[in-house]
PDB file of C-alpha atoms in Angstrom:
ATOM      1  CA  UNK A 867       0.021  -0.003  -0.001  1.00  0.00           C
ATOM      2  CA  UNK A 868       2.802   2.422   0.967  1.00  0.00           C
ATOM      3  CA  UNK A 869       4.786   1.719  -2.299  1.00  0.00           C
ATOM      4  CA  UNK A 870       1.597   2.363  -4.350  1.00  0.00           C
ATOM      5  CA  UNK A 871       0.929   5.896  -2.878  1.00  0.00           C
ATOM      6  CA  UNK A 872       4.581   6.865  -3.388  1.00  0.00           C
ATOM      7  CA  UNK A 873       4.301   5.747  -6.964  1.00  0.00           C
ATOM      8  CA  UNK A 874       1.599   8.260  -7.889  1.00  0.00           C
ATOM      9  CA  UNK A 875       2.877  11.266  -5.998  1.00  0.00           C
ATOM     10  CA  UNK A 876       5.171  12.536  -8.749  1.00  0.00           C
ATOM     11  CA  UNK A 877       2.197  12.482 -11.168  1.00  0.00           C
ATOM     12  CA  UNK A 878       0.195  14.722  -8.760  1.00  0.00           C
ATOM     13  CA  UNK A 879       2.957  17.308  -8.216  1.00  0.00           C
ATOM     14  CA  UNK A 880       2.706  18.768 -11.843  1.00  0.00           C
ATOM     15  CA  UNK A 881      -1.119  19.619 -11.856  1.00  0.00           C
ATOM     16  CA  UNK A 882      -0.948  21.055  -8.322  1.00  0.00           C
ATOM     17  CA  UNK A 883       1.939  23.331  -9.455  1.00  0.00           C
ATOM     18  CA  UNK A 884      -0.053  24.492 -12.570  1.00  0.00           C
ATOM     19  CA  UNK A 885      -3.121  25.183 -10.534  1.00  0.00           C
ATOM     20  CA  UNK A 886      -1.224  27.227  -7.977  1.00  0.00           C
ATOM     21  CA  UNK A 887       0.376  29.288 -10.630  1.00  0.00           C
ATOM     22  CA  UNK A 888      -2.926  30.066 -12.400  1.00  0.00           C
ATOM     23  CA  UNK A 889      -4.334  31.284  -9.118  1.00  0.00           C
ATOM     24  CA  UNK A 890      -1.311  33.470  -8.358  1.00  0.00           C
ATOM     25  CA  UNK A 891      -1.318  34.993 -11.777  1.00  0.00           C
ATOM     26  CA  UNK A 892      -4.955  35.840 -11.581  1.00  0.00           C
ATOM     27  CA  UNK A 893      -4.475  37.460  -8.222  1.00  0.00           C
ATOM     28  CA  UNK A 894      -1.612  39.385  -9.450  1.00  0.00           C
ATOM     29  CA  UNK A 895      -3.592  40.548 -12.359  1.00  0.00           C
ATOM     30  CA  UNK A 896      -6.479  41.670 -10.259  1.00  0.00           C
ATOM     31  CA  UNK A 897      -4.269  43.876  -8.212  1.00  0.00           C
ATOM     32  CA  UNK A 898      -1.885  45.206 -10.841  1.00  0.00           C
ATOM     33  CA  UNK A 899      -1.437  48.958 -10.308  1.00  0.00           C
ATOM     34  CA  UNK A 900      -2.234  50.991 -13.303  1.00  0.00           C
ATOM     35  CA  UNK A 901      -1.773  54.777 -14.209  1.00  0.00           C
ATOM     36  CA  UNK A 902      -5.056  55.862 -15.690  1.00  0.00           C
ATOM     37  CA  UNK A 903      -5.393  58.975 -17.551  1.00  0.00           C
ATOM     38  CA  UNK A 904      -8.061  60.537 -19.758  1.00  0.00           C
ATOM     39  CA  UNK A 905     -10.433  63.621 -20.537  1.00  0.00           C
ATOM     40  CA  UNK A 906     -13.854  64.535 -19.121  1.00  0.00           C
ATOM     41  CA  UNK A 907     -16.223  66.476 -21.464  1.00  0.00           C
ATOM     42  CA  UNK A 908     -19.865  67.427 -21.414  1.00  0.00           C
ATOM     43  CA  UNK A 909     -22.598  66.501 -23.868  1.00  0.00           C
ATOM     44  CA  UNK A 910     -21.283  69.248 -26.396  1.00  0.00           C
ATOM     45  CA  UNK A 911     -17.788  67.774 -26.309  1.00  0.00           C
ATOM     46  CA  UNK A 912     -16.294  70.766 -24.286  1.00  0.00           C
ATOM     47  CA  UNK A 913     -13.844  69.677 -21.455  1.00  0.00           C
ATOM     48  CA  UNK A 914     -15.043  70.166 -17.878  1.00  0.00           C
ATOM     49  CA  UNK A 915     -12.470  71.461 -15.194  1.00  0.00           C
ATOM     50  CA  UNK A 916     -12.767  70.483 -11.453  1.00  0.00           C
ATOM     51  CA  UNK A 917     -14.397  67.186 -11.861  1.00  0.00           C
ATOM     52  CA  UNK A 918     -13.988  64.917  -8.998  1.00  0.00           C
ATOM     53  CA  UNK A 919     -12.375  61.443  -9.892  1.00  0.00           C
ATOM     54  CA  UNK A 920     -12.538  59.156  -6.809  1.00  0.00           C
ATOM     55  CA  UNK A 921     -11.822  55.337  -6.529  1.00  0.00           C
ATOM     56  CA  UNK A 922     -15.025  53.969  -5.158  1.00  0.00           C
ATOM     57  CA  UNK A 923     -14.714  52.808  -1.593  1.00  0.00           C
ATOM     58  CA  UNK A 924     -11.461  54.605  -0.956  1.00  0.00           C
ATOM     59  CA  UNK A 925     -10.122  58.118  -0.241  1.00  0.00           C
ATOM     60  CA  UNK A 926      -7.867  57.949  -3.340  1.00  0.00           C
ATOM     61  CA  UNK A 927      -8.938  60.747  -5.849  1.00  0.00           C
ATOM     62  CA  UNK A 928      -8.103  63.618  -7.935  1.00  0.00           C
ATOM     63  CA  UNK A 929      -9.502  66.392 -10.011  1.00  0.00           C
ATOM     64  CA  UNK A 930      -9.497  67.325 -13.622  1.00  0.00           C
ATOM     65  CA  UNK A 931      -7.323  70.319 -14.584  1.00  0.00           C
ATOM     66  CA  UNK A 932      -8.430  73.421 -16.673  1.00  0.00           C
ATOM     67  CA  UNK A 933      -8.242  71.296 -19.869  1.00  0.00           C
ATOM     68  CA  UNK A 934     -10.284  68.570 -18.293  1.00  0.00           C
ATOM     69  CA  UNK A 935      -7.508  66.015 -18.134  1.00  0.00           C
ATOM     70  CA  UNK A 936      -6.784  63.794 -15.183  1.00  0.00           C
ATOM     71  CA  UNK A 937      -4.252  61.180 -14.044  1.00  0.00           C
ATOM     72  CA  UNK A 938      -4.747  58.686 -11.207  1.00  0.00           C
ATOM     73  CA  UNK A 939      -3.029  55.489  -9.881  1.00  0.00           C
ATOM     74  CA  UNK A 940      -5.595  52.693  -9.344  1.00  0.00           C
ATOM     75  CA  UNK A 941      -5.712  48.849  -9.321  1.00  0.00           C
ATOM     76  CA  UNK A 942      -7.278  46.884 -12.087  1.00  0.00           C
ATOM     77  CA  UNK A 943     -10.743  45.920 -11.257  1.00  0.00           C
ATOM     78  CA  UNK A 944     -11.390  48.984  -9.123  1.00  0.00           C
ATOM     79  CA  UNK A 945     -14.198  51.425 -10.048  1.00  0.00           C
ATOM     80  CA  UNK A 946     -13.714  55.169 -10.819  1.00  0.00           C
ATOM     81  CA  UNK A 947     -16.502  57.538  -9.988  1.00  0.00           C
ATOM     82  CA  UNK A 948     -16.768  60.812 -11.925  1.00  0.00           C
ATOM     83  CA  UNK A 949     -18.905  63.522 -10.316  1.00  0.00           C
ATOM     84  CA  UNK A 950     -19.355  67.287 -10.582  1.00  0.00           C
ATOM     85  CA  UNK A 951     -21.879  69.874  -9.512  1.00  0.00           C
ATOM     86  CA  UNK A 952     -24.665  70.101 -12.081  1.00  0.00           C
ATOM     87  CA  UNK A 953     -23.796  66.744 -13.776  1.00  0.00           C
ATOM     88  CA  UNK A 954     -24.868  63.220 -13.363  1.00  0.00           C
ATOM     89  CA  UNK A 955     -22.278  60.894 -11.812  1.00  0.00           C
ATOM     90  CA  UNK A 956     -20.481  58.276 -13.831  1.00  0.00           C
ATOM     91  CA  UNK A 957     -18.908  55.086 -12.605  1.00  0.00           C
ATOM     92  CA  UNK A 958     -16.229  53.224 -14.805  1.00  0.00           C
ATOM     93  CA  UNK A 959     -14.531  49.904 -13.949  1.00  0.00           C
ATOM     94  CA  UNK A 960     -10.772  49.870 -14.726  1.00  0.00           C
ATOM     95  CA  UNK A 961      -9.710  47.159 -16.975  1.00  0.00           C
ATOM     96  CA  UNK A 962      -6.695  46.692 -19.302  1.00  0.00           C
ATOM     97  CA  UNK A 963      -7.298  50.058 -20.945  1.00  0.00           C
ATOM     98  CA  UNK A 964      -5.158  52.864 -19.364  1.00  0.00           C
ATOM     99  CA  UNK A 965      -7.063  55.716 -21.176  1.00  0.00           C
ATOM    100  CA  UNK A 966     -10.637  56.464 -19.982  1.00  0.00           C
ATOM    101  CA  UNK A 967     -12.511  59.324 -21.409  1.00  0.00           C
ATOM    102  CA  UNK A 968     -15.696  60.204 -19.755  1.00  0.00           C
ATOM    103  CA  UNK A 969     -18.759  62.235 -21.050  1.00  0.00           C
ATOM    104  CA  UNK A 970     -21.020  63.636 -18.190  1.00  0.00           C
ATOM    105  CA  UNK A 971     -24.658  64.431 -18.802  1.00  0.00           C
ATOM    106  CA  UNK A 972     -26.244  67.488 -17.393  1.00  0.00           C
ATOM    107  CA  UNK A 973     -28.447  67.039 -14.335  1.00  0.00           C
ATOM    108  CA  UNK A 974     -31.431  69.057 -15.765  1.00  0.00           C
ATOM    109  CA  UNK A 975     -33.713  68.136 -12.805  1.00  0.00           C
ATOM    110  CA  UNK A 976     -32.185  70.424 -10.472  1.00  0.00           C
ATOM    111  CA  UNK A 977     -31.260  73.141 -12.867  1.00  0.00           C
ATOM    112  CA  UNK A 978     -34.917  73.383 -14.282  1.00  0.00           C
ATOM    113  CA  UNK A 979     -36.595  73.239 -10.980  1.00  0.00           C
ATOM    114  CA  UNK A 980     -38.897  76.049 -10.607  1.00  0.00           C
ATOM    115  CA  UNK A 981     -38.433  78.392  -7.634  1.00  0.00           C
ATOM    116  CA  UNK A 982     -40.969  80.865  -6.336  1.00  0.00           C
ATOM    117  CA  UNK A 983     -39.343  84.364  -6.401  1.00  0.00           C
ATOM    118  CA  UNK A 984     -41.410  87.225  -5.065  1.00  0.00           C
ATOM    119  CA  UNK A 985     -44.460  87.541  -7.182  1.00  0.00           C
ATOM    120  CA  UNK A 986     -43.246  85.054  -9.929  1.00  0.00           C
ATOM    121  CA  UNK A 987     -41.271  81.993 -10.645  1.00  0.00           C
ATOM    122  CA  UNK A 988     -37.725  81.499 -11.992  1.00  0.00           C
ATOM    123  CA  UNK A 989     -35.766  78.356 -12.947  1.00  0.00           C
ATOM    124  CA  UNK A 990     -33.290  77.330 -10.372  1.00  0.00           C
ATOM    125  CA  UNK A 991     -30.353  77.258 -12.875  1.00  0.00           C
ATOM    126  CA  UNK A 992     -30.672  80.945 -13.640  1.00  0.00           C
ATOM    127  CA  UNK A 993     -30.895  82.253 -10.073  1.00  0.00           C
ATOM    128  CA  UNK A 994     -28.445  84.929  -8.946  1.00  0.00           C
ATOM    129  CA  UNK A 995     -29.999  85.913  -5.670  1.00  0.00           C
ATOM    130  CA  UNK A 996     -29.723  84.080  -2.300  1.00  0.00           C
ATOM    131  CA  UNK A 997     -32.798  82.135  -2.390  1.00  0.00           C
ATOM    132  CA  UNK A 998     -33.331  78.689  -0.788  1.00  0.00           C
ATOM    133  CA  UNK A 999     -36.295  76.265  -1.606  1.00  0.00           C
ATOM    134  CA  UNK A1000     -37.385  73.102  -0.352  1.00  0.00           C
ATOM    135  CA  UNK A1001     -40.086  70.741  -1.885  1.00  0.00           C
ATOM    136  CA  UNK A1002     -42.894  68.947  -0.317  1.00  0.00           C
ATOM    137  CA  UNK A1003     -41.354  65.466  -0.434  1.00  0.00           C
ATOM    138  CA  UNK A1004     -38.384  66.838   1.610  1.00  0.00           C
ATOM    139  CA  UNK A1005     -40.514  68.559   4.173  1.00  0.00           C
ATOM    140  CA  UNK A1006     -42.592  65.601   5.001  1.00  0.00           C
ATOM    141  CA  UNK A1007     -39.434  63.384   5.730  1.00  0.00           C
ATOM    142  CA  UNK A1008     -39.507  64.790   9.305  1.00  0.00           C
ATOM    143  CA  UNK A1009     -42.487  63.590  11.149  1.00  0.00           C
ATOM    144  CA  UNK A1010     -43.664  66.687  13.166  1.00  0.00           C
ATOM    145  CA  UNK A1011     -47.001  68.527  13.373  1.00  0.00           C
ATOM    146  CA  UNK A1012     -45.108  71.768  13.676  1.00  0.00           C
ATOM    147  CA  UNK A1013     -43.848  73.075  10.199  1.00  0.00           C
ATOM    148  CA  UNK A1014     -41.086  74.983  11.728  1.00  0.00           C
ATOM    149  CA  UNK A1015     -39.518  71.870  13.261  1.00  0.00           C
ATOM    150  CA  UNK A1016     -39.955  70.180   9.857  1.00  0.00           C
ATOM    151  CA  UNK A1017     -37.959  72.877   8.192  1.00  0.00           C
ATOM    152  CA  UNK A1018     -35.067  72.821  10.549  1.00  0.00           C
ATOM    153  CA  UNK A1019     -31.903  71.867   8.816  1.00  0.00           C
ATOM    154  CA  UNK A1020     -33.464  71.899   5.337  1.00  0.00           C
ATOM    155  CA  UNK A1021     -33.051  75.627   4.479  1.00  0.00           C
ATOM    156  CA  UNK A1022     -29.769  77.339   4.667  1.00  0.00           C
ATOM    157  CA  UNK A1023     -29.844  80.528   6.839  1.00  0.00           C
ATOM    158  CA  UNK A1024     -33.050  79.494   8.630  1.00  0.00           C
ATOM    159  CA  UNK A1025     -32.765  79.191  12.285  1.00  0.00           C
ATOM    160  CA  UNK A1026     -35.508  77.762  14.429  1.00  0.00           C
ATOM    161  CA  UNK A1027     -35.549  77.269  18.335  1.00  0.00           C
ATOM    162  CA  UNK A1028     -38.137  75.015  20.007  1.00  0.00           C
ATOM    163  CA  UNK A1029     -38.761  76.547  23.435  1.00  0.00           C
ATOM    164  CA  UNK A1030     -40.838  73.650  24.783  1.00  0.00           C
ATOM    165  CA  UNK A1031     -41.609  70.095  24.078  1.00  0.00           C
ATOM    166  CA  UNK A1032     -45.093  70.388  25.629  1.00  0.00           C
ATOM    167  CA  UNK A1033     -47.659  68.576  23.451  1.00  0.00           C
ATOM    168  CA  UNK A1034     -49.851  70.950  21.389  1.00  0.00           C
ATOM    169  CA  UNK A1035     -47.384  73.874  22.090  1.00  0.00           C
ATOM    170  CA  UNK A1036     -46.124  75.820  19.093  1.00  0.00           C
ATOM    171  CA  UNK A1037     -43.899  78.389  20.933  1.00  0.00           C
ATOM    172  CA  UNK A1038     -40.943  78.573  18.516  1.00  0.00           C
ATOM    173  CA  UNK A1039     -38.554  81.445  17.693  1.00  0.00           C
ATOM    174  CA  UNK A1040     -37.351  81.553  14.117  1.00  0.00           C
ATOM    175  CA  UNK A1041     -35.596  84.021  11.928  1.00  0.00           C
ATOM    176  CA  UNK A1042     -33.334  84.209   8.790  1.00  0.00           C
ATOM    177  CA  UNK A1043     -29.491  84.695   9.257  1.00  0.00           C
ATOM    178  CA  UNK A1044     -30.364  86.023  12.779  1.00  0.00           C
ATOM    179  CA  UNK A1045     -31.836  89.123  11.511  1.00  0.00           C
ATOM    180  CA  UNK A1046     -35.184  88.954  13.457  1.00  0.00           C
ATOM    181  CA  UNK A1047     -38.729  87.952  12.448  1.00  0.00           C
ATOM    182  CA  UNK A1048     -39.237  87.254   8.816  1.00  0.00           C
ATOM    183  CA  UNK A1049     -42.406  88.212   6.738  1.00  0.00           C
ATOM    184  CA  UNK A1050     -44.631  85.078   6.160  1.00  0.00           C
ATOM    185  CA  UNK A1051     -46.500  85.040   2.762  1.00  0.00           C
ATOM    186  CA  UNK A1052     -48.887  81.972   2.043  1.00  0.00           C
ATOM    187  CA  UNK A1053     -50.116  81.842  -1.478  1.00  0.00           C
ATOM    188  CA  UNK A1054     -49.486  85.704  -1.904  1.00  0.00           C
ATOM    189  CA  UNK A1055     -51.072  86.613   1.344  1.00  0.00           C
ATOM    190  CA  UNK A1056     -49.088  87.771   4.374  1.00  0.00           C
ATOM    191  CA  UNK A1057     -49.894  85.582   7.452  1.00  0.00           C
ATOM    192  CA  UNK A1058     -48.775  86.194  11.142  1.00  0.00           C
ATOM    193  CA  UNK A1059     -47.376  82.666  11.711  1.00  0.00           C
ATOM    194  CA  UNK A1060     -46.717  79.244   9.891  1.00  0.00           C
ATOM    195  CA  UNK A1061     -46.422  76.918  12.943  1.00  0.00           C
ATOM    196  CA  UNK A1062     -49.876  75.515  12.431  1.00  0.00           C
ATOM    197  CA  UNK A1063     -49.667  75.076   8.724  1.00  0.00           C
ATOM    198  CA  UNK A1064     -50.088  71.253   7.760  1.00  0.00           C
ATOM    199  CA  UNK A1065     -46.794  70.115   6.050  1.00  0.00           C
ATOM    200  CA  UNK A1066     -48.890  67.817   3.790  1.00  0.00           C
ATOM    201  CA  UNK A1067     -50.714  70.847   2.325  1.00  0.00           C
ATOM    202  CA  UNK A1068     -47.546  72.471   1.133  1.00  0.00           C
ATOM    203  CA  UNK A1069     -46.208  72.405  -2.472  1.00  0.00           C
ATOM    204  CA  UNK A1070     -42.917  74.208  -1.858  1.00  0.00           C
ATOM    205  CA  UNK A1071     -41.314  76.610   0.515  1.00  0.00           C
ATOM    206  CA  UNK A1072     -38.900  79.398  -0.622  1.00  0.00           C
ATOM    207  CA  UNK A1073     -36.794  81.675   1.666  1.00  0.00           C
ATOM    208  CA  UNK A1074     -35.788  85.183   0.142  1.00  0.00           C
ATOM    209  CA  UNK A1075     -32.589  86.336   2.038  1.00  0.00           C
ATOM    210  CA  UNK A1076     -31.361  89.465   0.272  1.00  0.00           C
ATOM    211  CA  UNK A1077     -32.362  91.953  -2.524  1.00  0.00           C
ATOM    212  CA  UNK A1078     -34.766  89.445  -3.806  1.00  0.00           C
ATOM    213  CA  UNK A1079     -37.035  90.388  -0.891  1.00  0.00           C
ATOM    214  CA  UNK A1080     -37.098  93.909  -1.893  1.00  0.00           C
ATOM    215  CA  UNK A1081     -40.508  93.723  -3.714  1.00  0.00           C
ATOM    216  CA  UNK A1082     -42.089  93.407  -0.306  1.00  0.00           C
ATOM    217  CA  UNK A1083     -40.776  96.678   0.816  1.00  0.00           C
ATOM    218  CA  UNK A1084     -39.742  97.313   4.490  1.00  0.00           C
ATOM    219  CA  UNK A1085     -41.727  94.391   5.801  1.00  0.00           C
ATOM    220  CA  UNK A1086     -39.311  92.014   4.012  1.00  0.00           C
ATOM    221  CA  UNK A1087     -36.318  93.676   5.442  1.00  0.00           C
ATOM    222  CA  UNK A1088     -35.572  90.557   7.616  1.00  0.00           C
ATOM    223  CA  UNK A1089     -36.151  88.030   4.839  1.00  0.00           C
ATOM    224  CA  UNK A1090     -39.384  86.476   3.448  1.00  0.00           C
ATOM    225  CA  UNK A1091     -40.617  82.962   3.747  1.00  0.00           C
ATOM    226  CA  UNK A1092     -42.825  82.166   0.680  1.00  0.00           C
ATOM    227  CA  UNK A1093     -45.195  79.040   0.942  1.00  0.00           C
ATOM    228  CA  UNK A1094     -47.097  77.683  -1.959  1.00  0.00           C
ATOM    229  CA  UNK A1095     -49.812  75.174  -1.102  1.00  0.00           C
ATOM    230  CA  UNK A1096     -51.095  72.349  -3.171  1.00  0.00           C
ATOM    231  CA  UNK A1097     -53.798  73.024  -5.712  1.00  0.00           C
ATOM    232  CA  UNK A1098     -56.219  70.814  -7.619  1.00  0.00           C
ATOM    233  CA  UNK A1099     -55.220  69.547 -11.112  1.00  0.00           C
ATOM    234  CA  UNK A1100     -56.832  67.347 -13.820  1.00  0.00           C
ATOM    235  CA  UNK A1101     -56.707  63.547 -13.770  1.00  0.00           C
ATOM    236  CA  UNK A1102     -57.871  60.745 -11.489  1.00  0.00           C
ATOM    237  CA  UNK A1103     -58.611  61.267  -7.902  1.00  0.00           C
ATOM    238  CA  UNK A1104     -55.569  60.879  -5.553  1.00  0.00           C
ATOM    239  CA  UNK A1105     -56.101  60.266  -1.933  1.00  0.00           C
ATOM    240  CA  UNK A1106     -53.319  60.045   0.610  1.00  0.00           C
ATOM    241  CA  UNK A1107     -53.484  59.416   4.411  1.00  0.00           C
ATOM    242  CA  UNK A1108     -50.698  60.109   6.837  1.00  0.00           C
ATOM    243  CA  UNK A1109     -50.957  58.995  10.481  1.00  0.00           C
ATOM    244  CA  UNK A1110     -48.649  59.312  13.379  1.00  0.00           C
ATOM    245  CA  UNK A1111     -48.793  58.032  16.952  1.00  0.00           C
ATOM    246  CA  UNK A1112     -46.475  58.218  19.925  1.00  0.00           C
ATOM    247  CA  UNK A1113     -45.971  56.534  23.103  1.00  0.00           C
ATOM    248  CA  UNK A1114     -44.454  58.244  26.271  1.00  0.00           C
ATOM    249  CA  UNK A1115     -43.297  56.764  29.558  1.00  0.00           C
ATOM    250  CA  UNK A1116     -42.271  58.891  32.446  1.00  0.00           C
ATOM    251  CA  UNK A1117     -38.882  58.151  33.891  1.00  0.00           C
ATOM    252  CA  UNK A1118     -39.872  58.591  37.277  1.00  0.00           C
ATOM    253  CA  UNK A1119     -43.167  59.314  39.155  1.00  0.00           C
ATOM    254  CA  UNK A1120     -43.308  61.586  42.139  1.00  0.00           C
ATOM    255  CA  UNK A1121     -44.278  59.814  45.357  1.00  0.00           C
ATOM    256  CA  UNK A1122     -47.610  61.052  46.592  1.00  0.00           C
ATOM    257  CA  UNK A1123     -48.413  62.596  49.983  1.00  0.00           C
ATOM    258  CA  UNK A1124     -51.042  61.946  52.603  1.00  0.00           C
ATOM    259  CA  UNK A1125     -53.983  64.177  53.524  1.00  0.00           C
ATOM    260  CA  UNK A1126     -52.190  66.136  56.326  1.00  0.00           C
ATOM    261  CA  UNK A1127     -49.104  66.976  54.193  1.00  0.00           C
ATOM    262  CA  UNK A1128     -51.324  67.946  51.221  1.00  0.00           C
ATOM    263  CA  UNK A1129     -53.360  70.324  53.319  1.00  0.00           C
ATOM    264  CA  UNK A1130     -50.275  71.827  54.759  1.00  0.00           C
ATOM    265  CA  UNK A1131     -48.801  72.522  51.347  1.00  0.00           C
ATOM    266  CA  UNK A1132     -52.096  74.163  50.470  1.00  0.00           C
ATOM    267  CA  UNK A1133     -51.788  76.491  53.397  1.00  0.00           C
ATOM    268  CA  UNK A1134     -48.118  77.303  52.679  1.00  0.00           C
ATOM    269  CA  UNK A1135     -49.144  78.252  48.986  1.00  0.00           C
ATOM    270  CA  UNK A1136     -52.089  80.467  50.335  1.00  0.00           C
ATOM    271  CA  UNK A1137     -49.787  82.069  52.913  1.00  0.00           C
ATOM    272  CA  UNK A1138     -46.930  82.970  50.393  1.00  0.00           C
ATOM    273  CA  UNK A1139     -49.539  84.237  47.765  1.00  0.00           C
ATOM    274  CA  UNK A1140     -49.786  87.860  48.641  1.00  0.00           C
ATOM    275  CA  UNK A1141     -50.679  89.401  45.305  1.00  0.00           C
ATOM    276  CA  UNK A1142     -53.699  91.519  44.499  1.00  0.00           C
ATOM    277  CA  UNK A1143     -56.846  89.939  45.776  1.00  0.00           C
ATOM    278  CA  UNK A1144     -55.110  87.565  48.139  1.00  0.00           C
ATOM    279  CA  UNK A1145     -55.021  88.091  51.878  1.00  0.00           C
ATOM    280  CA  UNK A1146     -52.084  85.635  52.579  1.00  0.00           C
ATOM    281  CA  UNK A1147     -54.180  83.588  55.070  1.00  0.00           C
ATOM    282  CA  UNK A1148     -54.039  79.849  55.422  1.00  0.00           C
ATOM    283  CA  UNK A1149     -56.995  78.002  53.804  1.00  0.00           C
ATOM    284  CA  UNK A1150     -57.331  75.328  56.591  1.00  0.00           C
ATOM    285  CA  UNK A1151     -56.944  75.719  60.281  1.00  0.00           C
ATOM    286  CA  UNK A1152     -55.515  72.942  62.547  1.00  0.00           C
ATOM    287  CA  UNK A1153     -59.074  71.594  63.541  1.00  0.00           C
ATOM    288  CA  UNK A1154     -60.064  71.194  59.801  1.00  0.00           C
ATOM    289  CA  UNK A1155     -56.820  69.347  58.964  1.00  0.00           C
ATOM    290  CA  UNK A1156     -57.326  66.946  61.850  1.00  0.00           C
ATOM    291  CA  UNK A1157     -60.904  66.262  60.726  1.00  0.00           C
ATOM    292  CA  UNK A1158     -59.948  65.829  57.178  1.00  0.00           C
ATOM    293  CA  UNK A1159     -57.161  63.539  57.985  1.00  0.00           C
ATOM    294  CA  UNK A1160     -59.320  60.960  59.880  1.00  0.00           C
TER     295      UNK A1160
END
């Protein structure tokens, strides 16, 4: 039996050696560093400077120069991500080709977005004033019955302070760039407050923060918050329901007092209350406390 095993061992050495060599060569091929270079252009063929070129999943990256050229060292099999403001991101897997030219498409969805400006509308791509806007789909992501809390963190320059967490309380302080109370305009009509406006009824919110608010005169000196509500449109009936509920559990309940202690506390309150209309006399005498404590 031993002689038979020794006889076939030389025959097994060659296949095992070949298999090991193939695996090593594949591993080396997959991790071979390569110098990738190329040019990034737009849909018209013009070069785009400042495009971010990043190796996906790493911090290794670079940018295109003024001619739209880039150079980066990556491993074969890794993915390059090309991104720039106003353009759709493109991902490209690095193969054997060391020259990768990319064409980026314009992200028209953000540039053609209509923003309410004063008494009219304007495309977001042509704005030159300090105007921030947020759509209904972004507002309702925060589940809160107070619109001011739902807008917190979604509009640049908008500051909101919630003074209390008491249920049903809408005591918030808000301003634009810290300049005081802003003018509230809902569907073209000035309103005193927006805290109780239902976020589900809003189509969009725009905040005017500089000369763009001049059309509202001195009332818009601290900025203007424009709210456009949803309106009816042609087509099939569209019904939406949104429901929220919450559960609260106190961390600690105060220990109750007995009748004598309670009546004593009532007397102390009456004695210390010496305002107009109050005499500062105790409510219960000792005999009443003794009778009620039985």
